[in-house]
Amino acid sequence: AGWIGICIPEKYGGGGAGVQEAALLLEEVTGNGGALNAGTTVQVALFGLEPIVKYGTEEQRERFLRPAAQGNLQVSFGITEPDAGTDTTSITTFAEKVPGGYRVNGRKVFISRAEQAERLLLITRTAPRPAGPKPTDGMTLFLAEMDRDHIRVQPIPKLGRNAISTNMLFIDDLFIPDEDRIGDEGRGFKYLLAGLNAERIIVAGGCLGMGRAALNRAVEYAKQRHVFGRPIGMNQGVQFPLADSLAKLDAVELLIRKAAWLYDNGMPCAKEANEAKLLASTWAFEAADRAMQVHGGYGYTSEYHVERYWREARVQRIAPISNELVLAYLGEKVLGLPRSY
């Protein structure tokens, strides 16, 4: 129906919309009961090709954006590594220049959708970290083909969000042609940043949807469940936490909208995007936790769904960036305090 390519320019068959619309879309997908399982199936398609949109060649845009807008190109992000985590500058996956392209070796971890993906947005080193004046120098970005002869995909068992697998990738002598490199060699970290603020805003929208879904379940149950001759929603011990969650979710909705407006209008938004992700993930999980408590023992069963919201909302406090690192960013970059890491 065109929703997948909502952020891709109309010139390449997309909807030409912005991050505001993408965040609203993910909020609707997660908030109608599918939660993160449903959201993950469309999330990467909403913003994942932003580096191609901004820094790709015209040939790359034609080759990749059109099928992506139609839902015919599945893409994974290959960023995190077992020994680097969120310290992307410490990655060791290396792309060696060879005639006609690059030969890549390394490992990636926590790669969603790798079993289904046809392409991998892959960040590598093309020069050792000490070689440049900045640790971000010498990093190169590719949209590589998922060559199963040279990329082994190993699923990782996990707590929730199992509609889409999360994987370890073992990359051995993968050849990537020059035409699949995005932008200039050595400037890949800059290109990767193109989508990070958008990602935080869209993820916050998904969290908001999950928080509202959990809250709605709790409110309905509190109205219907009678104990000691009255609905449990009459009790302030039940009512007040739910009202508190309502106020928090309403507040973070405004922050998400502001962050998206700033992004779509080309204005600085890193502060608001990070704050939106921090608060939406924190308060969505709190709403899910309160919904489980309101349901009592039934909340721990799968029949009432809130345990699923609880499990799926929890991971957004860790990914795509941990809330602790968000706080470190706000402390250093916004408040001007000394770097803490």
mmCIF file of C-alpha atoms in Angstrom:
data_model
loop_
_atom_site.group_PDB
_atom_site.id
_atom_site.type_symbol
_atom_site.label_atom_id
_atom_site.label_comp_id
_atom_site.label_asym_id
_atom_site.label_seq_id
_atom_site.Cartn_x
_atom_site.Cartn_y
_atom_site.Cartn_z
ATOM 1 C CA ALA A 1 0.000 0.000 0.000
ATOM 2 C CA GLY A 2 3.052 2.297 -0.049
ATOM 3 C CA TRP A 3 3.609 2.571 3.700
ATOM 4 C CA ILE A 4 7.019 0.839 3.641
ATOM 5 C CA GLY A 5 8.553 3.517 1.398
ATOM 6 C CA ILE A 6 6.955 6.437 3.209
ATOM 7 C CA CYS A 7 10.292 8.276 3.735
ATOM 8 C CA ILE A 8 11.820 7.503 0.333
ATOM 9 C CA PRO A 9 11.641 10.454 -2.106
ATOM 10 C CA GLU A 10 8.782 10.363 -4.590
ATOM 11 C CA LYS A 11 11.334 10.504 -7.411
ATOM 12 C CA TYR A 12 12.321 6.939 -6.523
ATOM 13 C CA GLY A 13 8.828 5.584 -5.990
ATOM 14 C CA GLY A 14 8.457 6.457 -2.299
ATOM 15 C CA GLY A 15 5.968 8.521 -0.350
ATOM 16 C CA GLY A 16 8.219 11.567 0.051
ATOM 17 C CA ALA A 17 7.155 11.993 3.680
ATOM 18 C CA GLY A 18 9.310 12.830 6.668
ATOM 19 C CA VAL A 19 10.295 11.416 10.024
ATOM 20 C CA GLN A 20 7.124 12.885 11.568
ATOM 21 C CA GLU A 21 4.987 10.588 9.426
ATOM 22 C CA ALA A 22 7.308 7.621 9.920
ATOM 23 C CA ALA A 23 7.126 7.971 13.721
ATOM 24 C CA LEU A 24 3.331 8.171 13.526
ATOM 25 C CA LEU A 25 3.223 5.079 11.348
ATOM 26 C CA LEU A 26 5.374 3.019 13.713
ATOM 27 C CA GLU A 27 3.307 4.255 16.674
ATOM 28 C CA GLU A 28 0.166 2.950 14.961
ATOM 29 C CA VAL A 29 1.776 -0.394 14.087
ATOM 30 C CA THR A 30 3.037 -1.066 17.616
ATOM 31 C CA GLY A 31 0.032 0.519 19.329
ATOM 32 C CA ASN A 32 -2.576 -1.652 17.662
ATOM 33 C CA GLY A 33 -1.392 -4.730 19.519
ATOM 34 C CA GLY A 34 1.523 -5.937 17.407
ATOM 35 C CA ALA A 35 4.036 -4.181 19.672
ATOM 36 C CA LEU A 36 7.721 -4.583 18.792
ATOM 37 C CA ASN A 37 7.195 -7.837 16.907
ATOM 38 C CA ALA A 38 5.092 -6.011 14.340
ATOM 39 C CA GLY A 39 7.104 -2.803 14.490
ATOM 40 C CA THR A 40 10.409 -4.517 13.744
ATOM 41 C CA THR A 41 9.108 -5.902 10.474
ATOM 42 C CA VAL A 42 8.788 -2.374 9.065
ATOM 43 C CA GLN A 43 11.112 -0.263 11.217
ATOM 44 C CA VAL A 44 14.349 -0.568 9.214
ATOM 45 C CA ALA A 45 12.494 0.061 5.954
ATOM 46 C CA LEU A 46 11.266 3.406 7.318
ATOM 47 C CA PHE A 47 14.672 5.023 7.801
ATOM 48 C CA GLY A 48 17.403 2.465 7.120
ATOM 49 C CA LEU A 49 18.330 3.723 3.658
ATOM 50 C CA GLU A 50 18.780 7.354 4.715
ATOM 51 C CA PRO A 51 22.553 7.181 3.975
ATOM 52 C CA ILE A 52 21.695 6.185 0.379
ATOM 53 C CA VAL A 53 19.148 9.001 0.103
ATOM 54 C CA LYS A 54 21.653 11.595 1.349
ATOM 55 C CA TYR A 55 25.036 10.310 0.202
ATOM 56 C CA GLY A 56 24.467 7.603 -2.413
ATOM 57 C CA THR A 57 25.114 8.033 -6.119
ATOM 58 C CA GLU A 58 22.217 8.473 -8.499
ATOM 59 C CA GLU A 59 22.840 4.945 -9.751
ATOM 60 C CA GLN A 60 22.655 3.583 -6.197
ATOM 61 C CA ARG A 61 19.414 5.457 -5.501
ATOM 62 C CA GLU A 62 17.807 4.024 -8.626
ATOM 63 C CA ARG A 63 19.118 0.530 -7.895
ATOM 64 C CA PHE A 64 18.195 0.342 -4.205
ATOM 65 C CA LEU A 65 15.499 2.886 -3.328
ATOM 66 C CA ARG A 66 12.905 1.809 -5.884
ATOM 67 C CA PRO A 67 12.735 -1.868 -4.825
ATOM 68 C CA ALA A 68 12.925 -0.809 -1.156
ATOM 69 C CA ALA A 69 9.926 1.504 -1.611
ATOM 70 C CA GLN A 70 7.974 -1.425 -3.071
ATOM 71 C CA GLY A 71 8.911 -3.711 -0.189
ATOM 72 C CA ASN A 72 11.044 -5.851 -2.501
ATOM 73 C CA LEU A 73 14.436 -5.198 -0.918
ATOM 74 C CA GLN A 74 15.162 -6.489 2.576
ATOM 75 C CA VAL A 75 18.025 -4.716 4.369
ATOM 76 C CA SER A 76 19.861 -5.360 7.654
ATOM 77 C CA PHE A 77 22.168 -3.067 9.641
ATOM 78 C CA GLY A 78 25.690 -4.453 10.186
ATOM 79 C CA ILE A 79 27.141 -2.119 12.795
ATOM 80 C CA THR A 80 27.563 -3.645 16.278
ATOM 81 C CA GLU A 81 30.429 -6.059 16.988
ATOM 82 C CA PRO A 82 31.019 -8.521 19.850
ATOM 83 C CA ASP A 83 33.936 -6.552 21.320
ATOM 84 C CA ALA A 84 32.863 -3.025 20.355
ATOM 85 C CA GLY A 85 29.212 -2.718 21.429
ATOM 86 C CA THR A 86 28.041 0.874 21.073
ATOM 87 C CA ASP A 87 31.665 2.064 20.759
ATOM 88 C CA THR A 88 31.456 1.954 16.971
ATOM 89 C CA THR A 89 34.912 3.491 16.519
ATOM 90 C CA SER A 90 36.415 0.321 18.037
ATOM 91 C CA ILE A 91 35.085 -2.037 15.353
ATOM 92 C CA THR A 92 37.644 -4.352 13.777
ATOM 93 C CA THR A 93 35.780 -5.708 10.743
ATOM 94 C CA PHE A 94 38.167 -4.719 7.968
ATOM 95 C CA ALA A 95 37.668 -4.032 4.265
ATOM 96 C CA GLU A 96 40.917 -4.478 2.342
ATOM 97 C CA LYS A 97 41.131 -2.729 -1.042
ATOM 98 C CA VAL A 98 41.531 -5.169 -3.922
ATOM 99 C CA PRO A 99 41.079 -4.705 -7.690
ATOM 100 C CA GLY A 100 37.448 -3.749 -8.405
ATOM 101 C CA GLY A 101 36.352 -3.571 -4.803
ATOM 102 C CA TYR A 102 37.075 -4.712 -1.244
ATOM 103 C CA ARG A 103 37.680 -7.977 0.588
ATOM 104 C CA VAL A 104 35.966 -7.962 4.015
ATOM 105 C CA ASN A 105 36.569 -10.080 7.116
ATOM 106 C CA GLY A 106 35.097 -9.713 10.583
ATOM 107 C CA ARG A 107 32.118 -10.339 12.855
ATOM 108 C CA LYS A 108 28.898 -8.494 13.645
ATOM 109 C CA VAL A 109 26.373 -9.141 16.411
ATOM 110 C CA PHE A 110 22.735 -8.271 17.227
ATOM 111 C CA ILE A 111 21.897 -8.070 13.526
ATOM 112 C CA SER A 112 18.133 -8.160 13.035
ATOM 113 C CA ARG A 113 16.553 -9.711 9.939
ATOM 114 C CA ALA A 114 19.853 -11.107 8.650
ATOM 115 C CA GLU A 115 18.185 -14.400 7.774
ATOM 116 C CA GLN A 116 15.805 -12.607 5.404
ATOM 117 C CA ALA A 117 18.012 -9.723 4.229
ATOM 118 C CA GLU A 118 19.274 -9.385 0.675
ATOM 119 C CA ARG A 119 21.553 -6.454 1.485
ATOM 120 C CA LEU A 120 23.617 -5.448 4.529
ATOM 121 C CA LEU A 121 24.333 -1.810 5.433
ATOM 122 C CA LEU A 122 27.841 -2.604 6.635
ATOM 123 C CA ILE A 123 30.283 -0.337 8.445
ATOM 124 C CA THR A 124 33.922 -1.441 8.320
ATOM 125 C CA ARG A 125 37.393 -0.138 8.847
ATOM 126 C CA THR A 126 39.512 0.582 5.785
ATOM 127 C CA ALA A 127 42.301 2.034 7.933
ATOM 128 C CA PRO A 128 43.322 1.192 11.516
ATOM 129 C CA ARG A 129 41.928 3.428 14.254
ATOM 130 C CA PRO A 130 45.331 5.008 15.134
ATOM 131 C CA ALA A 131 45.946 5.944 11.468
ATOM 132 C CA GLY A 132 43.794 9.092 11.480
ATOM 133 C CA PRO A 133 43.631 12.153 13.720
ATOM 134 C CA LYS A 134 40.099 11.193 14.848
ATOM 135 C CA PRO A 135 38.885 7.709 15.872
ATOM 136 C CA THR A 136 36.011 8.063 13.396
ATOM 137 C CA ASP A 137 38.446 8.408 10.476
ATOM 138 C CA GLY A 138 39.145 5.375 8.311
ATOM 139 C CA MET A 139 35.620 3.902 8.512
ATOM 140 C CA THR A 140 33.803 3.019 5.281
ATOM 141 C CA LEU A 141 30.140 2.237 4.649
ATOM 142 C CA PHE A 142 28.798 -0.303 2.151
ATOM 143 C CA LEU A 143 25.441 -1.661 1.085
ATOM 144 C CA ALA A 144 26.770 -5.152 0.554
ATOM 145 C CA GLU A 145 25.080 -8.168 -0.937
ATOM 146 C CA MET A 146 24.276 -10.866 1.642
ATOM 147 C CA ASP A 147 26.477 -13.500 0.005
ATOM 148 C CA ARG A 148 25.634 -16.621 2.027
ATOM 149 C CA ASP A 149 28.842 -18.314 0.859
ATOM 150 C CA HIS A 150 30.851 -15.701 2.731
ATOM 151 C CA ILE A 151 28.462 -14.544 5.477
ATOM 152 C CA ARG A 152 27.397 -17.150 8.022
ATOM 153 C CA VAL A 153 24.265 -16.190 9.959
ATOM 154 C CA GLN A 154 23.798 -17.632 13.451
ATOM 155 C CA PRO A 155 20.512 -16.809 15.257
ATOM 156 C CA ILE A 156 20.730 -15.749 18.917
ATOM 157 C CA PRO A 157 17.987 -17.010 21.281
ATOM 158 C CA LYS A 158 16.381 -14.082 23.088
ATOM 159 C CA LEU A 159 13.650 -13.023 25.504
ATOM 160 C CA GLY A 160 11.188 -11.463 23.065
ATOM 161 C CA ARG A 161 10.624 -9.882 19.660
ATOM 162 C CA ASN A 162 10.929 -13.269 18.039
ATOM 163 C CA ALA A 163 8.930 -12.500 14.890
ATOM 164 C CA ILE A 164 12.318 -11.379 13.548
ATOM 165 C CA SER A 165 15.534 -13.194 14.419
ATOM 166 C CA THR A 166 18.577 -11.483 15.920
ATOM 167 C CA ASN A 167 21.890 -12.877 14.710
ATOM 168 C CA MET A 168 25.639 -13.135 14.862
ATOM 169 C CA LEU A 169 27.353 -12.708 11.484
ATOM 170 C CA PHE A 170 30.676 -14.329 10.576
ATOM 171 C CA ILE A 171 32.103 -12.560 7.514
ATOM 172 C CA ASP A 172 34.906 -14.384 5.713
ATOM 173 C CA ASP A 173 36.498 -13.059 2.506
ATOM 174 C CA LEU A 174 33.352 -11.253 1.389
ATOM 175 C CA PHE A 175 33.952 -9.373 -1.865
ATOM 176 C CA ILE A 176 32.138 -6.024 -2.188
ATOM 177 C CA PRO A 177 32.413 -4.237 -5.539
ATOM 178 C CA ASP A 178 33.319 -0.548 -5.645
ATOM 179 C CA GLU A 179 29.811 0.358 -6.842
ATOM 180 C CA ASP A 180 28.356 -0.835 -3.509
ATOM 181 C CA ARG A 181 30.455 1.573 -1.428
ATOM 182 C CA ILE A 182 28.469 4.536 -0.108
ATOM 183 C CA GLY A 183 30.281 7.835 -0.563
ATOM 184 C CA ASP A 184 34.023 8.233 -0.086
ATOM 185 C CA GLU A 185 36.316 5.732 1.525
ATOM 186 C CA GLY A 186 37.101 6.621 5.136
ATOM 187 C CA ARG A 187 34.030 8.825 5.717
ATOM 188 C CA GLY A 188 31.518 6.089 6.511
ATOM 189 C CA PHE A 189 30.923 7.130 10.111
ATOM 190 C CA LYS A 190 29.645 10.532 8.957
ATOM 191 C CA TYR A 191 27.266 8.826 6.514
ATOM 192 C CA LEU A 192 26.057 6.436 9.182
ATOM 193 C CA LEU A 193 25.119 9.350 11.434
ATOM 194 C CA ALA A 194 22.647 10.532 8.772
ATOM 195 C CA GLY A 195 20.035 8.118 10.049
ATOM 196 C CA LEU A 196 20.732 8.011 13.785
ATOM 197 C CA ASN A 197 18.594 10.956 14.932
ATOM 198 C CA ALA A 198 15.782 9.750 12.672
ATOM 199 C CA GLU A 199 16.147 6.284 14.187
ATOM 200 C CA ARG A 200 15.827 7.590 17.752
ATOM 201 C CA ILE A 201 12.695 9.578 16.884
ATOM 202 C CA ILE A 202 11.023 6.697 15.053
ATOM 203 C CA VAL A 203 11.933 4.227 17.814
ATOM 204 C CA ALA A 204 10.418 6.650 20.340
ATOM 205 C CA GLY A 205 7.204 6.611 18.299
ATOM 206 C CA GLY A 206 7.145 2.825 18.467
ATOM 207 C CA CYS A 207 7.671 2.937 22.228
ATOM 208 C CA LEU A 208 4.807 5.405 22.594
ATOM 209 C CA GLY A 209 2.500 3.020 20.742
ATOM 210 C CA MET A 210 3.490 0.125 22.997
ATOM 211 C CA GLY A 211 3.016 2.215 26.128
ATOM 212 C CA ARG A 212 -0.452 3.263 25.047
ATOM 213 C CA ALA A 213 -1.405 -0.319 24.129
ATOM 214 C CA ALA A 214 -0.348 -1.525 27.589
ATOM 215 C CA LEU A 215 -2.149 1.348 29.304
ATOM 216 C CA ASN A 216 -5.364 0.687 27.355
ATOM 217 C CA ARG A 217 -5.295 -2.991 28.376
ATOM 218 C CA ALA A 218 -4.775 -2.037 32.020
ATOM 219 C CA VAL A 219 -7.605 0.513 32.021
ATOM 220 C CA GLU A 220 -10.060 -1.930 30.427
ATOM 221 C CA TYR A 221 -9.138 -4.639 32.940
ATOM 222 C CA ALA A 222 -9.386 -2.203 35.873
ATOM 223 C CA LYS A 223 -12.939 -1.352 34.814
ATOM 224 C CA GLN A 224 -14.064 -4.954 34.429
ATOM 225 C CA ARG A 225 -12.253 -6.780 37.229
ATOM 226 C CA HIS A 226 -14.299 -6.838 40.451
ATOM 227 C CA VAL A 227 -12.692 -7.685 43.793
ATOM 228 C CA PHE A 228 -14.331 -7.178 47.199
ATOM 229 C CA GLY A 229 -17.530 -6.123 45.462
ATOM 230 C CA ARG A 230 -16.142 -3.235 43.375
ATOM 231 C CA PRO A 231 -14.080 -2.673 40.216
ATOM 232 C CA ILE A 232 -10.387 -2.463 41.066
ATOM 233 C CA GLY A 233 -10.214 0.800 39.068
ATOM 234 C CA MET A 234 -12.042 2.510 41.962
ATOM 235 C CA ASN A 235 -8.957 2.036 44.108
ATOM 236 C CA GLN A 236 -6.503 4.917 44.039
ATOM 237 C CA GLY A 237 -3.652 2.421 44.345
ATOM 238 C CA VAL A 238 -4.654 1.171 40.901
ATOM 239 C CA GLN A 239 -5.989 4.393 39.431
ATOM 240 C CA PHE A 240 -3.132 6.773 40.224
ATOM 241 C CA PRO A 241 -0.282 4.817 38.546
ATOM 242 C CA LEU A 242 -2.377 4.529 35.378
ATOM 243 C CA ALA A 243 -3.180 8.242 35.410
ATOM 244 C CA ASP A 244 0.506 8.976 35.950
ATOM 245 C CA SER A 245 1.410 6.844 32.912
ATOM 246 C CA LEU A 246 -1.197 8.666 30.837
ATOM 247 C CA ALA A 247 0.351 12.033 31.692
ATOM 248 C CA LYS A 248 3.877 10.799 30.934
ATOM 249 C CA LEU A 249 2.930 9.260 27.586
ATOM 250 C CA ASP A 250 1.070 12.420 26.588
ATOM 251 C CA ALA A 251 4.114 14.510 27.503
ATOM 252 C CA VAL A 252 6.597 12.389 25.532
ATOM 253 C CA GLU A 253 4.264 12.438 22.530
ATOM 254 C CA LEU A 254 4.783 16.207 22.341
ATOM 255 C CA LEU A 255 8.556 15.764 22.594
ATOM 256 C CA ILE A 256 8.550 13.194 19.773
ATOM 257 C CA ARG A 257 6.519 15.540 17.573
ATOM 258 C CA LYS A 258 8.911 18.423 18.296
ATOM 259 C CA ALA A 259 12.013 16.326 17.554
ATOM 260 C CA ALA A 260 10.506 15.093 14.276
ATOM 261 C CA TRP A 261 9.509 18.629 13.248
ATOM 262 C CA LEU A 262 13.046 19.863 13.865
ATOM 263 C CA TYR A 263 14.526 16.955 11.876
ATOM 264 C CA ASP A 264 12.167 17.396 8.927
ATOM 265 C CA ASN A 265 12.913 21.118 8.793
ATOM 266 C CA GLY A 266 16.681 20.599 8.735
ATOM 267 C CA MET A 267 17.255 22.014 12.207
ATOM 268 C CA PRO A 268 19.488 20.603 14.979
ATOM 269 C CA CYS A 269 17.540 17.931 16.860
ATOM 270 C CA ALA A 270 20.041 15.602 18.540
ATOM 271 C CA LYS A 271 19.043 16.822 22.019
ATOM 272 C CA GLU A 272 15.317 16.318 21.425
ATOM 273 C CA ALA A 273 15.749 13.036 19.520
ATOM 274 C CA ASN A 274 17.810 11.532 22.339
ATOM 275 C CA GLU A 275 15.459 12.845 25.024
ATOM 276 C CA ALA A 276 12.466 11.419 23.152
ATOM 277 C CA LYS A 277 14.069 7.982 22.915
ATOM 278 C CA LEU A 278 15.103 8.074 26.594
ATOM 279 C CA LEU A 279 11.709 9.060 27.981
ATOM 280 C CA ALA A 280 9.537 7.075 25.564
ATOM 281 C CA SER A 281 11.392 3.825 26.261
ATOM 282 C CA THR A 282 11.435 4.439 30.029
ATOM 283 C CA TRP A 283 7.774 5.375 30.313
ATOM 284 C CA ALA A 284 6.531 2.736 27.852
ATOM 285 C CA PHE A 285 8.160 0.032 29.955
ATOM 286 C CA GLU A 286 6.776 1.592 33.133
ATOM 287 C CA ALA A 287 3.271 1.554 31.602
ATOM 288 C CA ALA A 288 3.695 -2.103 30.616
ATOM 289 C CA ASP A 289 4.988 -2.968 34.087
ATOM 290 C CA ARG A 290 2.007 -1.220 35.697
ATOM 291 C CA ALA A 291 -0.358 -3.006 33.316
ATOM 292 C CA MET A 292 1.112 -6.330 34.418
ATOM 293 C CA GLN A 293 0.676 -5.367 38.082
ATOM 294 C CA VAL A 294 -2.945 -4.311 37.540
ATOM 295 C CA HIS A 295 -3.683 -7.687 35.957
ATOM 296 C CA GLY A 296 -2.166 -9.498 38.942
ATOM 297 C CA GLY A 297 -1.422 -13.161 38.247
ATOM 298 C CA TYR A 298 -3.238 -12.943 34.923
ATOM 299 C CA GLY A 299 -0.703 -10.353 33.800
ATOM 300 C CA TYR A 300 1.995 -13.023 33.893
ATOM 301 C CA THR A 301 0.062 -15.244 31.501
ATOM 302 C CA SER A 302 0.174 -14.910 27.726
ATOM 303 C CA GLU A 303 -3.603 -14.805 27.431
ATOM 304 C CA TYR A 304 -3.793 -11.126 28.435
ATOM 305 C CA HIS A 305 -0.887 -9.904 26.253
ATOM 306 C CA VAL A 306 0.598 -7.473 28.763
ATOM 307 C CA GLU A 307 3.533 -9.757 29.536
ATOM 308 C CA ARG A 308 4.431 -9.490 25.839
ATOM 309 C CA TYR A 309 4.324 -5.692 25.921
ATOM 310 C CA TRP A 310 6.465 -5.835 29.066
ATOM 311 C CA ARG A 311 9.090 -8.052 27.416
ATOM 312 C CA GLU A 312 9.166 -6.137 24.166
ATOM 313 C CA ALA A 313 9.220 -2.633 25.650
ATOM 314 C CA ARG A 314 12.146 -3.582 27.876
ATOM 315 C CA VAL A 315 14.667 -3.962 25.051
ATOM 316 C CA GLN A 316 14.128 -0.389 23.853
ATOM 317 C CA ARG A 317 15.897 0.854 26.978
ATOM 318 C CA ILE A 318 18.974 -0.949 25.613
ATOM 319 C CA ALA A 319 18.679 -0.616 21.848
ATOM 320 C CA PRO A 320 19.372 1.001 19.459
ATOM 321 C CA ILE A 321 21.389 2.919 22.058
ATOM 322 C CA SER A 322 21.351 2.391 25.803
ATOM 323 C CA ASN A 323 19.636 5.015 27.920
ATOM 324 C CA GLU A 324 22.846 5.388 29.914
ATOM 325 C CA LEU A 325 24.668 6.554 26.779
ATOM 326 C CA VAL A 326 21.810 8.950 26.037
ATOM 327 C CA LEU A 327 22.328 10.465 29.487
ATOM 328 C CA ALA A 328 26.080 10.645 28.887
ATOM 329 C CA TYR A 329 25.425 12.507 25.629
ATOM 330 C CA LEU A 330 23.048 14.961 27.275
ATOM 331 C CA GLY A 331 25.468 15.515 30.143
ATOM 332 C CA GLU A 332 28.441 16.226 27.894
ATOM 333 C CA LYS A 333 27.010 17.759 24.724
ATOM 334 C CA VAL A 334 24.037 19.639 26.160
ATOM 335 C CA LEU A 335 24.981 20.481 29.736
ATOM 336 C CA GLY A 336 28.698 20.940 28.968
ATOM 337 C CA LEU A 337 29.916 18.585 31.682
ATOM 338 C CA PRO A 338 33.220 16.689 31.326
ATOM 339 C CA ARG A 339 33.129 13.576 29.141
ATOM 340 C CA SER A 340 32.331 10.587 31.327
ATOM 341 C CA TYR A 341 33.387 7.738 29.043
#
